[in-house]
Short mmCIF file of C-alpha atoms in Angstrom, two decimals:
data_model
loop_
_atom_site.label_atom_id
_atom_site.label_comp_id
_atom_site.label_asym_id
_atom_site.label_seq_id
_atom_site.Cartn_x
_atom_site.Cartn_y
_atom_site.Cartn_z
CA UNK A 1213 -1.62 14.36 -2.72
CA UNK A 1214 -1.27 14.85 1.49
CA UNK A 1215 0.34 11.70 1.22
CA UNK A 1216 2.98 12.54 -0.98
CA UNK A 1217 3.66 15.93 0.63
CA UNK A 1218 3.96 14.65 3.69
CA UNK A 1219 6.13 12.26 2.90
CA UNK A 1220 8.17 14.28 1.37
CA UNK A 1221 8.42 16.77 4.30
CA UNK A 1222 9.43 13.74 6.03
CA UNK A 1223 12.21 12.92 4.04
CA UNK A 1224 13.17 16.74 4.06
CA UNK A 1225 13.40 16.56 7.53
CA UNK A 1226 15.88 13.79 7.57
CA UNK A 1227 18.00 15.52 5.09
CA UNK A 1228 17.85 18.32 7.50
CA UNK A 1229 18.63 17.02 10.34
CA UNK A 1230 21.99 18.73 11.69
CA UNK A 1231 21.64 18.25 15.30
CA UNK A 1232 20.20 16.22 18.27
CA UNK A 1233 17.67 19.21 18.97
CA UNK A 1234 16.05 18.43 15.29
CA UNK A 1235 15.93 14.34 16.14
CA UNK A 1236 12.37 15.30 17.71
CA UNK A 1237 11.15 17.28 15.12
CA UNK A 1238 12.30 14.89 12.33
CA UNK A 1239 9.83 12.17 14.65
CA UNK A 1240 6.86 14.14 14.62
CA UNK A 1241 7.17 14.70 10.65
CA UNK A 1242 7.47 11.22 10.00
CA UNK A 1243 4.88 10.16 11.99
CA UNK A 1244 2.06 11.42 8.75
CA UNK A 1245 4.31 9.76 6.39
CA UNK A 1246 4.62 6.43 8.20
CA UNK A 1247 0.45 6.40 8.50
CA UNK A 1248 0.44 7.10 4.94
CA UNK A 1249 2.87 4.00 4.22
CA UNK A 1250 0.75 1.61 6.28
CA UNK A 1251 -2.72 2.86 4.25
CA UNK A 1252 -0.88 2.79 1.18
CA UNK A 1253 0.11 -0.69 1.73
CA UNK A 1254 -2.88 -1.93 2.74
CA UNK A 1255 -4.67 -0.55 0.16
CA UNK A 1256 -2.27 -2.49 -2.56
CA UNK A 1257 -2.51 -5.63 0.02
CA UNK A 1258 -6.34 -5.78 -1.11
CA UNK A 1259 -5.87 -4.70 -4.11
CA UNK A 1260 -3.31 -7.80 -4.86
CA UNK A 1261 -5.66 -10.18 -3.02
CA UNK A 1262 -8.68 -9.15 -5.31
CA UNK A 1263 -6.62 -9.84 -8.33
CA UNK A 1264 -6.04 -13.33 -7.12
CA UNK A 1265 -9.42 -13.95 -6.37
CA UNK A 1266 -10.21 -13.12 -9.86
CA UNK A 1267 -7.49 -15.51 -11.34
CA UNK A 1268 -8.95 -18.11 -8.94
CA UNK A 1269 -12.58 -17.43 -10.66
CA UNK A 1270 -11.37 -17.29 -13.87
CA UNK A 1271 -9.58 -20.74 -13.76
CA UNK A 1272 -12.53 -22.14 -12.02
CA UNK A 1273 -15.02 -21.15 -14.57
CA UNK A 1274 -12.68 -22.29 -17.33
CA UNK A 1275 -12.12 -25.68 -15.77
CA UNK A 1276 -15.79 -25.85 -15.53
CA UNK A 1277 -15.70 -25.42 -19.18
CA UNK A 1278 -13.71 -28.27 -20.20
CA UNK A 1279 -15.55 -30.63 -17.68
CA UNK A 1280 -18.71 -29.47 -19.68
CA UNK A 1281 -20.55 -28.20 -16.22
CA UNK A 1282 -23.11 -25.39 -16.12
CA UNK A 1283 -21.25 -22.33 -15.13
CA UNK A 1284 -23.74 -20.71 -12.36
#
């Protein structure tokens, strides 16, 4: 949920932003939501490369099936 709000601040900010004085501001809020980005995609990165390495099992074990091998 702090993600989300402060991205949304950030983008607030941005919409906001009438002058060169506010250009500072508008940094310091985006600064939580950019953090928040990274995690966020770093967090799907692993996510993604566990669901591969499940595929990858699960083709392994069936190929093992056909051969006729003991599945350990």
């Amino acid at each position: 949920m702090t993600q989300i709000t402060g991205f949304t601040h950030a983008l607030n900010g941005f919409k906001s932003m009438h002058s060169v004085l506010d250009y500072p501001l508008t940094l310091v809020a985006l600064a939580p939501a950019t953090y928040n980005a990274r995690l966020a995609s770093a967090i799907f990165q692993r996510g993604l490369r566990q669901r591969r390495q499940t595929v990858t099992d699960t083709l392994r074990t069936q190929a093992r099936l056909i051969d006729g091998t003991r599945v350990t």
